[in-house]
């Protein structure tokens, strides 16, 4: 049994979460909902709305990180991944475009290659190349010229950089 | 207000297309969830990791791993798709964190203590805000500081649901799935947590009245 006072408290609380949910859904869709509009529509919880909605917007706001802005899709450094070609015990091979040279390559990616390189940085220090593994142009897989490689040490062992042959 | 199901209709359509052998479907799915994954990863990177790793690289690694395991997922999708991606990203983060803890212990004598997931959320609020006037910036920073403190004082269960729902923007179905509770129970928990957070932030009282 709930007394009228309790029932009122429950309904105020459920109204709060209902409008907060609506607000959050709109933020998630990339809208900028107007806090005052909610406060006008629900005067009984206007205080809550005016205090809490800007707070929710702050918490929901994706942190801006210039290093992550505009990252093109499906890419790994200089390479744009086109599709998976095959996989083996040492990693996965992708067909990719090496954009600086404008050529199609086979890119072998070893597990955790990019992210684990302790030399990489998003700060002001210049980056070391951190692609581990190597690539060869698909059009001439048996030729060992024209491969690029970076080498790192990491907890999963060091890699040998060398031409990849099919 | 109707809640989105764990996987939206569009996601289910693309998964169905992928099953028919449409290779572009995977990339469209991943691109759809990339901003979410980036957000989820950024939230969980501490300063030390941020100096060494780009969140976008973690997402890229997740992309490759998801591509590698996609067929197995299609064969038996036992997790909603977004949460499957989230899980792959979380595995990456776990490996990175263990590695960086190890590296930090090795390079400095001071003790580095492992931290739980939600502890990193505090750091997200320390990131600079974009596009605001200096005075807005100050009030925003002040509010962020207070939110951080209040989040620290919240009960872990309250903090968790707020992280899922507000910071990550998961639906109640998704949050319920992660917590092993019904969506309605997740909603109830979130409702309580929001009210408690509001009290802590603005009325100076703690817990239930």
mmCIF file of N, CA and C in Angstrom, chain B residues 13-72:
data_model
loop_
_atom_site.group_PDB
_atom_site.id
_atom_site.type_symbol
_atom_site.label_atom_id
_atom_site.label_comp_id
_atom_site.label_asym_id
_atom_site.label_seq_id
_atom_site.Cartn_x
_atom_site.Cartn_y
_atom_site.Cartn_z
ATOM 1 N N UNK B 13 18.723 -5.862 -40.480
ATOM 2 C CA UNK B 13 18.708 -5.937 -41.949
ATOM 3 C C UNK B 13 20.099 -6.166 -42.502
ATOM 4 N N UNK B 14 21.048 -5.386 -41.988
ATOM 5 C CA UNK B 14 22.421 -5.505 -42.492
ATOM 6 C C UNK B 14 23.018 -6.864 -42.137
ATOM 7 N N UNK B 15 22.681 -7.376 -40.958
ATOM 8 C CA UNK B 15 23.170 -8.707 -40.584
ATOM 9 C C UNK B 15 22.586 -9.761 -41.533
ATOM 10 N N UNK B 16 21.305 -9.584 -41.899
ATOM 11 C CA UNK B 16 20.677 -10.517 -42.836
ATOM 12 C C UNK B 16 21.363 -10.430 -44.203
ATOM 13 N N UNK B 17 21.682 -9.213 -44.629
ATOM 14 C CA UNK B 17 22.391 -9.039 -45.910
ATOM 15 C C UNK B 17 23.763 -9.702 -45.866
ATOM 16 N N UNK B 18 24.443 -9.548 -44.724
ATOM 17 C CA UNK B 18 25.774 -10.148 -44.589
ATOM 18 C C UNK B 18 25.673 -11.666 -44.710
ATOM 19 N N UNK B 19 24.592 -12.229 -44.183
ATOM 20 C CA UNK B 19 24.421 -13.686 -44.254
ATOM 21 C C UNK B 19 24.238 -14.168 -45.677
ATOM 22 N N UNK B 20 23.717 -13.290 -46.534
ATOM 23 C CA UNK B 20 23.562 -13.684 -47.935
ATOM 24 C C UNK B 20 24.858 -13.466 -48.716
ATOM 25 N N UNK B 21 25.909 -13.063 -48.030
ATOM 26 C CA UNK B 21 27.204 -12.935 -48.691
ATOM 27 C C UNK B 21 27.543 -11.519 -49.134
ATOM 28 N N UNK B 22 26.736 -10.541 -48.706
ATOM 29 C CA UNK B 22 27.007 -9.149 -49.062
ATOM 30 C C UNK B 22 28.181 -8.620 -48.226
ATOM 31 N N UNK B 23 29.324 -8.431 -48.870
ATOM 32 C CA UNK B 23 30.532 -8.031 -48.149
ATOM 33 C C UNK B 23 30.474 -6.594 -47.643
ATOM 34 N N UNK B 24 29.730 -5.756 -48.341
ATOM 35 C CA UNK B 24 29.658 -4.344 -47.938
ATOM 36 C C UNK B 24 28.875 -4.186 -46.636
ATOM 37 N N UNK B 25 28.041 -5.170 -46.325
ATOM 38 C CA UNK B 25 27.175 -5.049 -45.149
ATOM 39 C C UNK B 25 27.983 -4.930 -43.864
ATOM 40 N N UNK B 26 29.073 -5.688 -43.774
ATOM 41 C CA UNK B 26 29.886 -5.618 -42.560
ATOM 42 C C UNK B 26 30.437 -4.218 -42.351
ATOM 43 N N UNK B 27 30.985 -3.655 -43.431
ATOM 44 C CA UNK B 27 31.573 -2.314 -43.281
ATOM 45 C C UNK B 27 30.527 -1.274 -42.899
ATOM 46 N N UNK B 28 29.325 -1.418 -43.479
ATOM 47 C CA UNK B 28 28.273 -0.455 -43.121
ATOM 48 C C UNK B 28 27.895 -0.606 -41.650
ATOM 49 N N UNK B 29 27.819 -1.845 -41.209
ATOM 50 C CA UNK B 29 27.522 -2.086 -39.791
ATOM 51 C C UNK B 29 28.591 -1.467 -38.907
ATOM 52 N N UNK B 30 29.831 -1.727 -39.279
ATOM 53 C CA UNK B 30 30.909 -1.242 -38.418
ATOM 54 C C UNK B 30 30.953 0.284 -38.404
ATOM 55 N N UNK B 31 30.762 0.888 -39.580
ATOM 56 C CA UNK B 31 30.796 2.358 -39.639
ATOM 57 C C UNK B 31 29.678 2.963 -38.800
ATOM 58 N N UNK B 32 28.551 2.273 -38.779
ATOM 59 C CA UNK B 32 27.420 2.760 -37.996
ATOM 60 C C UNK B 32 27.785 2.820 -36.511
ATOM 61 N N UNK B 33 28.539 1.832 -36.050
ATOM 62 C CA UNK B 33 28.863 1.762 -34.626
ATOM 63 C C UNK B 33 30.233 2.327 -34.288
ATOM 64 N N UNK B 34 30.983 2.771 -35.284
ATOM 65 C CA UNK B 34 32.322 3.305 -35.010
ATOM 66 C C UNK B 34 32.317 4.465 -33.998
ATOM 67 N N UNK B 35 31.427 5.474 -34.177
ATOM 68 C CA UNK B 35 31.430 6.576 -33.193
ATOM 69 C C UNK B 35 31.174 6.072 -31.773
ATOM 70 N N UNK B 36 30.262 5.102 -31.650
ATOM 71 C CA UNK B 36 29.998 4.548 -30.322
ATOM 72 C C UNK B 36 31.255 3.886 -29.749
ATOM 73 N N UNK B 37 31.928 3.083 -30.566
ATOM 74 C CA UNK B 37 33.116 2.368 -30.079
ATOM 75 C C UNK B 37 34.223 3.345 -29.699
ATOM 76 N N UNK B 38 34.368 4.394 -30.508
ATOM 77 C CA UNK B 38 35.392 5.402 -30.221
ATOM 78 C C UNK B 38 35.115 6.045 -28.864
ATOM 79 N N UNK B 39 33.867 6.360 -28.648
ATOM 80 C CA UNK B 39 33.434 6.953 -27.390
ATOM 81 C C UNK B 39 33.707 5.997 -26.217
ATOM 82 N N UNK B 40 33.317 4.747 -26.406
ATOM 83 C CA UNK B 40 33.468 3.748 -25.352
ATOM 84 C C UNK B 40 34.950 3.568 -25.004
ATOM 85 N N UNK B 41 35.803 3.571 -26.013
ATOM 86 C CA UNK B 41 37.237 3.391 -25.776
ATOM 87 C C UNK B 41 37.832 4.639 -25.120
ATOM 88 N N UNK B 42 37.467 5.812 -25.636
ATOM 89 C CA UNK B 42 37.988 7.068 -25.066
ATOM 90 C C UNK B 42 37.659 7.181 -23.585
ATOM 91 N N UNK B 43 36.446 6.748 -23.239
ATOM 92 C CA UNK B 43 36.019 6.825 -21.849
ATOM 93 C C UNK B 43 36.919 6.020 -20.933
ATOM 94 N N UNK B 44 37.513 4.984 -21.473
ATOM 95 C CA UNK B 44 38.262 4.053 -20.629
ATOM 96 C C UNK B 44 39.775 4.155 -20.761
ATOM 97 N N UNK B 45 40.224 5.222 -21.398
ATOM 98 C CA UNK B 45 41.668 5.397 -21.497
ATOM 99 C C UNK B 45 42.144 6.376 -20.435
ATOM 100 N N UNK B 46 43.136 5.961 -19.669
ATOM 101 C CA UNK B 46 43.694 6.915 -18.720
ATOM 102 C C UNK B 46 44.806 7.707 -19.413
ATOM 103 N N UNK B 47 45.345 8.680 -18.697
ATOM 104 C CA UNK B 47 46.348 9.567 -19.293
ATOM 105 C C UNK B 47 47.534 8.796 -19.856
ATOM 106 N N UNK B 48 47.944 7.804 -19.082
ATOM 107 C CA UNK B 48 49.137 7.062 -19.478
ATOM 108 C C UNK B 48 48.911 6.365 -20.819
ATOM 109 N N UNK B 49 47.723 5.762 -20.951
ATOM 110 C CA UNK B 49 47.422 5.085 -22.208
ATOM 111 C C UNK B 49 47.233 6.079 -23.338
ATOM 112 N N UNK B 50 46.615 7.201 -22.996
ATOM 113 C CA UNK B 50 46.333 8.200 -24.018
ATOM 114 C C UNK B 50 47.610 8.739 -24.659
ATOM 115 N N UNK B 51 48.666 8.803 -23.848
ATOM 116 C CA UNK B 51 49.936 9.283 -24.390
ATOM 117 C C UNK B 51 50.544 8.292 -25.376
ATOM 118 N N UNK B 52 50.181 7.039 -25.214
ATOM 119 C CA UNK B 52 50.828 6.007 -26.025
ATOM 120 C C UNK B 52 49.968 5.494 -27.167
ATOM 121 N N UNK B 53 48.674 5.606 -27.018
ATOM 122 C CA UNK B 53 47.771 4.940 -27.951
ATOM 123 C C UNK B 53 46.665 5.901 -28.369
ATOM 124 N N UNK B 54 46.274 5.842 -29.622
ATOM 125 C CA UNK B 54 45.105 6.585 -30.079
ATOM 126 C C UNK B 54 43.876 5.705 -29.908
ATOM 127 N N UNK B 55 42.805 6.312 -29.417
ATOM 128 C CA UNK B 55 41.559 5.550 -29.314
ATOM 129 C C UNK B 55 41.159 5.012 -30.688
ATOM 130 N N UNK B 56 41.408 5.817 -31.723
ATOM 131 C CA UNK B 56 41.001 5.379 -33.065
ATOM 132 C C UNK B 56 41.786 4.141 -33.515
ATOM 133 N N UNK B 57 43.014 3.988 -33.000
ATOM 134 C CA UNK B 57 43.773 2.771 -33.329
ATOM 135 C C UNK B 57 43.160 1.557 -32.651
ATOM 136 N N UNK B 58 42.708 1.751 -31.426
ATOM 137 C CA UNK B 58 42.056 0.638 -30.725
ATOM 138 C C UNK B 58 40.795 0.231 -31.489
ATOM 139 N N UNK B 59 40.060 1.239 -31.960
ATOM 140 C CA UNK B 59 38.842 0.950 -32.727
ATOM 141 C C UNK B 59 39.204 0.246 -34.035
ATOM 142 N N UNK B 60 40.292 0.669 -34.635
ATOM 143 C CA UNK B 60 40.724 0.042 -35.885
ATOM 144 C C UNK B 60 41.108 -1.426 -35.657
ATOM 145 N N UNK B 61 41.793 -1.671 -34.563
ATOM 146 C CA UNK B 61 42.152 -3.055 -34.220
ATOM 147 C C UNK B 61 40.881 -3.874 -33.980
ATOM 148 N N UNK B 62 39.911 -3.229 -33.337
ATOM 149 C CA UNK B 62 38.633 -3.888 -33.100
ATOM 150 C C UNK B 62 37.945 -4.217 -34.426
ATOM 151 N N UNK B 63 38.072 -3.288 -35.357
ATOM 152 C CA UNK B 63 37.506 -3.486 -36.695
ATOM 153 C C UNK B 63 38.075 -4.752 -37.333
ATOM 154 N N UNK B 64 39.392 -4.877 -37.285
ATOM 155 C CA UNK B 64 40.046 -6.033 -37.903
ATOM 156 C C UNK B 64 39.652 -7.333 -37.195
ATOM 157 N N UNK B 65 39.602 -7.262 -35.877
ATOM 158 C CA UNK B 65 39.236 -8.447 -35.105
ATOM 159 C C UNK B 65 37.784 -8.846 -35.389
ATOM 160 N N UNK B 66 36.929 -7.833 -35.485
ATOM 161 C CA UNK B 66 35.512 -8.103 -35.768
ATOM 162 C C UNK B 66 35.362 -8.724 -37.154
ATOM 163 N N UNK B 67 36.129 -8.197 -38.095
ATOM 164 C CA UNK B 67 36.094 -8.740 -39.450
ATOM 165 C C UNK B 67 36.530 -10.202 -39.441
ATOM 166 N N UNK B 68 37.566 -10.477 -38.651
ATOM 167 C CA UNK B 68 38.104 -11.826 -38.566
ATOM 168 C C UNK B 68 37.081 -12.803 -37.966
ATOM 169 N N UNK B 69 36.329 -12.311 -36.982
ATOM 170 C CA UNK B 69 35.411 -13.213 -36.282
ATOM 171 C C UNK B 69 33.967 -13.086 -36.751
ATOM 172 N N UNK B 70 33.754 -12.278 -37.802
ATOM 173 C CA UNK B 70 32.390 -11.949 -38.190
ATOM 174 C C UNK B 70 31.584 -13.184 -38.609
ATOM 175 N N UNK B 71 32.215 -14.068 -39.377
ATOM 176 C CA UNK B 71 31.493 -15.253 -39.838
ATOM 177 C C UNK B 71 31.034 -16.094 -38.645
ATOM 178 N N UNK B 72 31.926 -16.239 -37.671
ATOM 179 C CA UNK B 72 31.567 -17.013 -36.476
ATOM 180 C C UNK B 72 30.403 -16.338 -35.751
#
